[in-house]
XYZ file of C-alpha atoms in Angstrom:
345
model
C 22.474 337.716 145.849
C 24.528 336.311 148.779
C 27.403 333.922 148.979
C 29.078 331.532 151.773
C 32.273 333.326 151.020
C 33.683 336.365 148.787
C 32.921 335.896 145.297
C 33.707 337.599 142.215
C 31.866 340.134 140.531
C 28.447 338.978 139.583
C 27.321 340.124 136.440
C 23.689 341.303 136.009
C 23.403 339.165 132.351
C 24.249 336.107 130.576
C 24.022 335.446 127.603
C 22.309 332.343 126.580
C 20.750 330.188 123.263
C 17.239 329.997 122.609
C 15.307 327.569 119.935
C 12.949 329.902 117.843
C 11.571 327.556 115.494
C 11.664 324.006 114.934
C 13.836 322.671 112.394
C 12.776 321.343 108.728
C 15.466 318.612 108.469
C 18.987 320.209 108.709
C 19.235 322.857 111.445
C 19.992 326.429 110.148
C 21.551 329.408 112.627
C 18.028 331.087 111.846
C 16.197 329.117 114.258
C 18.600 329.671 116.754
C 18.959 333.129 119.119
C 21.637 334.189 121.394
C 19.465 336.131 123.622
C 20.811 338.483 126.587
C 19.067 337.499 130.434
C 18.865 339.076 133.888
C 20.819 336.688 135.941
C 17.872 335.738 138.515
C 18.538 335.361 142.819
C 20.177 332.137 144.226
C 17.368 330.485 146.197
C 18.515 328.171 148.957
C 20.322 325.203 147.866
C 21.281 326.919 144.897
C 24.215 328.286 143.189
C 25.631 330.459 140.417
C 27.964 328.690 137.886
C 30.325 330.402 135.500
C 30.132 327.920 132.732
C 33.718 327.446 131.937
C 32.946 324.461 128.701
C 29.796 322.652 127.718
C 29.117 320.418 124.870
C 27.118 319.798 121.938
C 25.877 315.991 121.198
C 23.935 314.472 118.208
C 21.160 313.140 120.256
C 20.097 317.182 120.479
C 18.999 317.550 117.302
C 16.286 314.844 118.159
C 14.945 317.459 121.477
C 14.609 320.473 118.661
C 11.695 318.112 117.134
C 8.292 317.970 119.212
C 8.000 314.674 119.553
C 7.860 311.813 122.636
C 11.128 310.515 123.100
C 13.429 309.137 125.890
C 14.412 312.893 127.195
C 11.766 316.091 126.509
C 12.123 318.188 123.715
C 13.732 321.609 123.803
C 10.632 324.397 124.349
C 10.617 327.229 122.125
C 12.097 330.629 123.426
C 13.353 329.129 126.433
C 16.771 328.462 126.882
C 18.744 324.993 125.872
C 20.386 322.701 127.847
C 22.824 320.191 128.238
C 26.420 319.003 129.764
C 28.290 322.005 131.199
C 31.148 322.052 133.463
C 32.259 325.212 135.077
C 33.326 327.562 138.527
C 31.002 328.377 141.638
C 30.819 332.059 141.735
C 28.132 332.400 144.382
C 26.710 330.130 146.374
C 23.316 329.556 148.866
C 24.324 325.677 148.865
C 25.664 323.934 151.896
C 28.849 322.132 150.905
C 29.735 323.753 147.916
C 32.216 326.613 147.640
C 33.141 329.760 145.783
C 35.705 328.111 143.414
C 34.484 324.654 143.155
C 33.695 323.275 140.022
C 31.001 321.481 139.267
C 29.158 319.043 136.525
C 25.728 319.997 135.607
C 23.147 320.102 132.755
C 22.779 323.950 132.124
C 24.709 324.107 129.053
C 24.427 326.934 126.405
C 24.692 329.839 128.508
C 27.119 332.263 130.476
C 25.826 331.714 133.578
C 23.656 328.898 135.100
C 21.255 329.001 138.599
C 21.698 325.411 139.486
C 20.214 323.168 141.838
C 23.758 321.531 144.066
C 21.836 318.490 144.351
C 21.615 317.916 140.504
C 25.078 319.024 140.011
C 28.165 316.683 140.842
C 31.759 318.521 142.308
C 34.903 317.195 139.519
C 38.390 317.721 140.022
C 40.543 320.054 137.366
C 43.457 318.465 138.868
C 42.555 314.849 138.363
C 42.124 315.395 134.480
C 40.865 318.524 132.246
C 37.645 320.042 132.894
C 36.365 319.316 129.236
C 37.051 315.221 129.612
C 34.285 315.460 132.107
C 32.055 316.333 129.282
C 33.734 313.403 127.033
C 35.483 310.462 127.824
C 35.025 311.117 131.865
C 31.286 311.838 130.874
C 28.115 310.941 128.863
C 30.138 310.185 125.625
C 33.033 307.713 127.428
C 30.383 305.780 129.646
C 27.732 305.576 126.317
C 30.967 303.743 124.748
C 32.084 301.545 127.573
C 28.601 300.368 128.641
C 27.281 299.994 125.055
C 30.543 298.073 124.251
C 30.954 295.899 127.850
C 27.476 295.362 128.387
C 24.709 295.782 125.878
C 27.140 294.255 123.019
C 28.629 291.532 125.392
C 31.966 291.695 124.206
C 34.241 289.135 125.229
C 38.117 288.828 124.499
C 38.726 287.598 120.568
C 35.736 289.499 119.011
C 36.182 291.223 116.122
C 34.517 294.781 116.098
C 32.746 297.378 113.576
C 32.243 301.096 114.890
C 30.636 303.269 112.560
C 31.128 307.376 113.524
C 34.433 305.875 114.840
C 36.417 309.310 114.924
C 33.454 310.616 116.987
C 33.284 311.106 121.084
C 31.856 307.833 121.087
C 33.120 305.661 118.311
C 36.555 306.484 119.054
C 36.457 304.901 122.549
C 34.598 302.269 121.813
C 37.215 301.184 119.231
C 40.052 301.659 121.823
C 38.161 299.991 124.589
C 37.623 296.724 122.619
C 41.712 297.152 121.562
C 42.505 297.311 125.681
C 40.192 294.520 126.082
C 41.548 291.696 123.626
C 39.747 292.256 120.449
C 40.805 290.919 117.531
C 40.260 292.724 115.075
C 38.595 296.678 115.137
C 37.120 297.943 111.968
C 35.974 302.209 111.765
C 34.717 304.082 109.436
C 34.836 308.082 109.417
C 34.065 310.660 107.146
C 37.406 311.582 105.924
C 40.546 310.345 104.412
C 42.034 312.316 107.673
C 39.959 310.640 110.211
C 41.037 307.397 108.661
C 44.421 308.087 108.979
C 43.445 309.341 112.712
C 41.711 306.282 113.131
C 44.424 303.993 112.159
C 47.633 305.766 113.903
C 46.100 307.757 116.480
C 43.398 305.484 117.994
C 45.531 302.031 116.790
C 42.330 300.112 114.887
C 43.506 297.634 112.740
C 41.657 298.658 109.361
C 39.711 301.743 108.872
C 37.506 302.989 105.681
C 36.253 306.423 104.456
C 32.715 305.429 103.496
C 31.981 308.317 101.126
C 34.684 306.579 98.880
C 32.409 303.267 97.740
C 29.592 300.936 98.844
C 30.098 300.550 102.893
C 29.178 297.314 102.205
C 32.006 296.670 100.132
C 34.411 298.331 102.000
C 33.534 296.702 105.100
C 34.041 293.308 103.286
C 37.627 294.446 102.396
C 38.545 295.344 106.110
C 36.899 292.523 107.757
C 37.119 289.376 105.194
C 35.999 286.872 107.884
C 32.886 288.540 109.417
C 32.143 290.534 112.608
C 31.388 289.691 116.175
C 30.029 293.643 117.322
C 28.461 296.034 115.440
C 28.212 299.739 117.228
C 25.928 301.750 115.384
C 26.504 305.209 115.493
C 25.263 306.184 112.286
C 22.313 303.376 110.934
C 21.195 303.456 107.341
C 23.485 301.480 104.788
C 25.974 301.181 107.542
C 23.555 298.689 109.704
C 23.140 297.254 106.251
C 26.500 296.534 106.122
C 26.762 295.452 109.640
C 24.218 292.615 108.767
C 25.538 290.841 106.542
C 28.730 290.863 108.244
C 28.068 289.323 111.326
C 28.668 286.290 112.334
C 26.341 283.322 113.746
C 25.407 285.003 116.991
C 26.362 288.613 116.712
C 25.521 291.576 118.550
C 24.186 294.887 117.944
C 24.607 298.177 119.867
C 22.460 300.791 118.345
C 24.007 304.058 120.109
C 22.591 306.672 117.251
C 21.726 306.788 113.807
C 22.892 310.381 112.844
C 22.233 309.350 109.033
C 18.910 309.700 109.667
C 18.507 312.958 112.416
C 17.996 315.103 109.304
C 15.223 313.540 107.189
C 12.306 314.895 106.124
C 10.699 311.796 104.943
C 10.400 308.435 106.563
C 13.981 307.094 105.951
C 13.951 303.311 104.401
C 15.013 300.339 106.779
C 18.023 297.754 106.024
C 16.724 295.673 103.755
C 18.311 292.421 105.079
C 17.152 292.461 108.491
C 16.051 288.690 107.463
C 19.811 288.139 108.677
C 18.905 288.908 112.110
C 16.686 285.586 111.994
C 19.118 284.018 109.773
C 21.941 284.345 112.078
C 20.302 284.746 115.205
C 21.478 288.197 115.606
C 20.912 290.510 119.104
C 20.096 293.580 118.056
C 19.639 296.154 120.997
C 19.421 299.662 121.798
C 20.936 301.900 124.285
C 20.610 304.782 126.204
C 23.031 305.875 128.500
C 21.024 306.647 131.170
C 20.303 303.173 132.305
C 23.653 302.161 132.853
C 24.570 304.864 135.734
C 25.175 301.434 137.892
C 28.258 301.082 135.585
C 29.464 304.899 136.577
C 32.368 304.029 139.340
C 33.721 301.110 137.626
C 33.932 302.716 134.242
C 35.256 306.012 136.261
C 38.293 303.538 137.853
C 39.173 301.508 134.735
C 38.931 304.570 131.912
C 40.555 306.618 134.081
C 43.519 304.594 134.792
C 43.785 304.049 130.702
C 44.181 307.959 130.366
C 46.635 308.431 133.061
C 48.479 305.272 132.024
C 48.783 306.954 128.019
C 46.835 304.024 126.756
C 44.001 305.446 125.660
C 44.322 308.536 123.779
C 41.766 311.468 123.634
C 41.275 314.170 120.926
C 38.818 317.241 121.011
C 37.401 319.557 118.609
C 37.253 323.219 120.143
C 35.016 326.274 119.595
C 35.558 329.068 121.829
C 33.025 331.543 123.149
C 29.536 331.294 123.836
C 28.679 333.159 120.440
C 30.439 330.025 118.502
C 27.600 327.158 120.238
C 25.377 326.637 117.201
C 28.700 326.842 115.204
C 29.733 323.827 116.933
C 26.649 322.230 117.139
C 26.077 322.636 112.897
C 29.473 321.462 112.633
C 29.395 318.180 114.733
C 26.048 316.972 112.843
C 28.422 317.618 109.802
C 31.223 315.525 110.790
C 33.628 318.058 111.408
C 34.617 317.126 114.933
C 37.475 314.701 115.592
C 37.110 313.615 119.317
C 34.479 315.278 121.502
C 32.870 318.590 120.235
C 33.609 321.208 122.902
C 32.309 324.575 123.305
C 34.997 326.691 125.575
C 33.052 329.803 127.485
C 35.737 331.238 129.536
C 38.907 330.107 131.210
């Protein structure tokens, strides 16, 4: 293996997560493997990456199903993939150095062989390496462009997230707060993510829903309607959502993690009359279409975190061996912020 300039020690393995079986509603470590590989030769335009963090996102669980969908599913013993962010340790790629660091989509492993052109140079001076897998990344541009664009929002709406202390929920909420909202609902798993939620992240009212009807509690938090729903979760919360928008509202459907894990045919809302009633837009999202949005949502959502006014929280596992850890644990609900895997320093 040969490199533009002197590199470190390359190591003949990696390490790296396989899928050996397909999941029966809630993943379990057994159909997971940690597997060790022959790091193969950099071909021309290629280099080696020392994956430094990479992350570990609901819509994941949907690529362990085979099934059509937006993205392919995962293949069985093969490795996973996904965000990753780490250093160049060799290098057959013109332009890119020993010691750069670089953005690519060859998560859960050690050690990645990536193409340079699908791979995009960030700066660990300019902000942590990990908020390039959050708010700098997939999550942060999911929540401005589902928020700014697909939900409309204008200055004086009032705002529901649901899966608010998430990656995305909890930029969404402080995105519509920057941009004149006026009122933000959330709702989290937790009497602590409430709390987070409410002095943390500023929203004006905030609800556990595992402690009543969301309905009810949404009702309580929000007396005069919503504007925005951002649906992060679906199920009773879209219920909910309904029947408190206003004339006109608007729906971002970002996930419904209720319903990643069933085994049957989950139920829909069963007021969706409402959406004729009130002449509701209802639309989904994926992220993907909105890379148009990339540079202005880079220049605006950076200059909130450097300013201090928009605050960022992460949830941390370290070492490779910890992935499907992480991964379990974030379809749980036990992440506040991003969910972050940390390889190596």
């Amino acid at each position: 293996m040969t490199s533009t300039s002197t590199t470190p020690a390359i190591p003949a393995t990696s390490r790296e997560w396989h899928l050996v079986r397909r999941p029966k509603g809630w993943p379990v470590p057994e159909d997971f493997a940690l597997r060790e590989v022959p790091v193969p030769e950099l071909g021309e335009g290629q280099v080696l990456v020392r994956n430094l963090f990479m992350t570990v996102d609901p819509y994941m669980r949907g690529r362990m199903d085979e099934r059509e969908s937006y993205i392919p599913p995962f293949q069985l013993d093969q490795p996973m993939d996904g965000g990753a962010v780490g250093r160049v340790v060799a290098s057959r790629a013109e332009g890119v150095a020993v010691g750069d660091h670089l953005l690519h989509g060859l998560g859960w492993r050690e050690y990645a062989v990536v193409d340079a052109a699908h791979a995009a140079k960030v700066d660990p001076e300019a902000a942590p390496l990990s908020a390039y897998l959050g708010v700098l990344g997939m999550p942060g541009l999911t929540a401005y462009a589902g928020l700014l664009d697909v939900a409309s929002f204008k200055e004086g709406d009032s705002v529901f997230v649901s899966g608010a202390a998430g990656a995305v929920g909890s930029i969404v909420g402080q995105i519509a707060k920057l941009k004149g909202a006026s009122r933000v609902i959330g709702s989290a798993g937790s009497d602590e993510k409430v709390r987070v939620l409410l002095e943390d992240y500023g929203f004006d009212a905030a609800f556990n829903y595992k402690n009543g009807p969301v309905g009810e509690q949404l009702k309580k938090a929000a007396p005069e309607g919503i504007d925005v729903y951002f649906d992060n979760v679906g199920g009773d919360h879209l219920e909910a959502a309904l029947d408190a928008l206003k004339l006109h509202g608007r729906v971002t459907i970002c996930g419904m993690i209720s319903q990643y894990n069933a085994t049957e045919r989950p139920s829909g809302p069963g007021n969706l009359v409402q959406v004729l009633a009130k002449r509701l837009r209802v639309q989904g999202m994926i992220v993907s279409d909105h890379d148009a949005l990339r540079p202005q949502f880079v220049k605006e959502v950076g200059g909130w975190i450097r300013s201090g006014e928009l605050v960022v929280r992460e949830t941390v596992y370290e070492g490779v061996d910890r992935a499907v850890d992480a991964f379990l644990g974030l379809l749980r609900g036990e992440n506040t912020g991003k969910m972050i895997v940390k390889l190596a320093d």
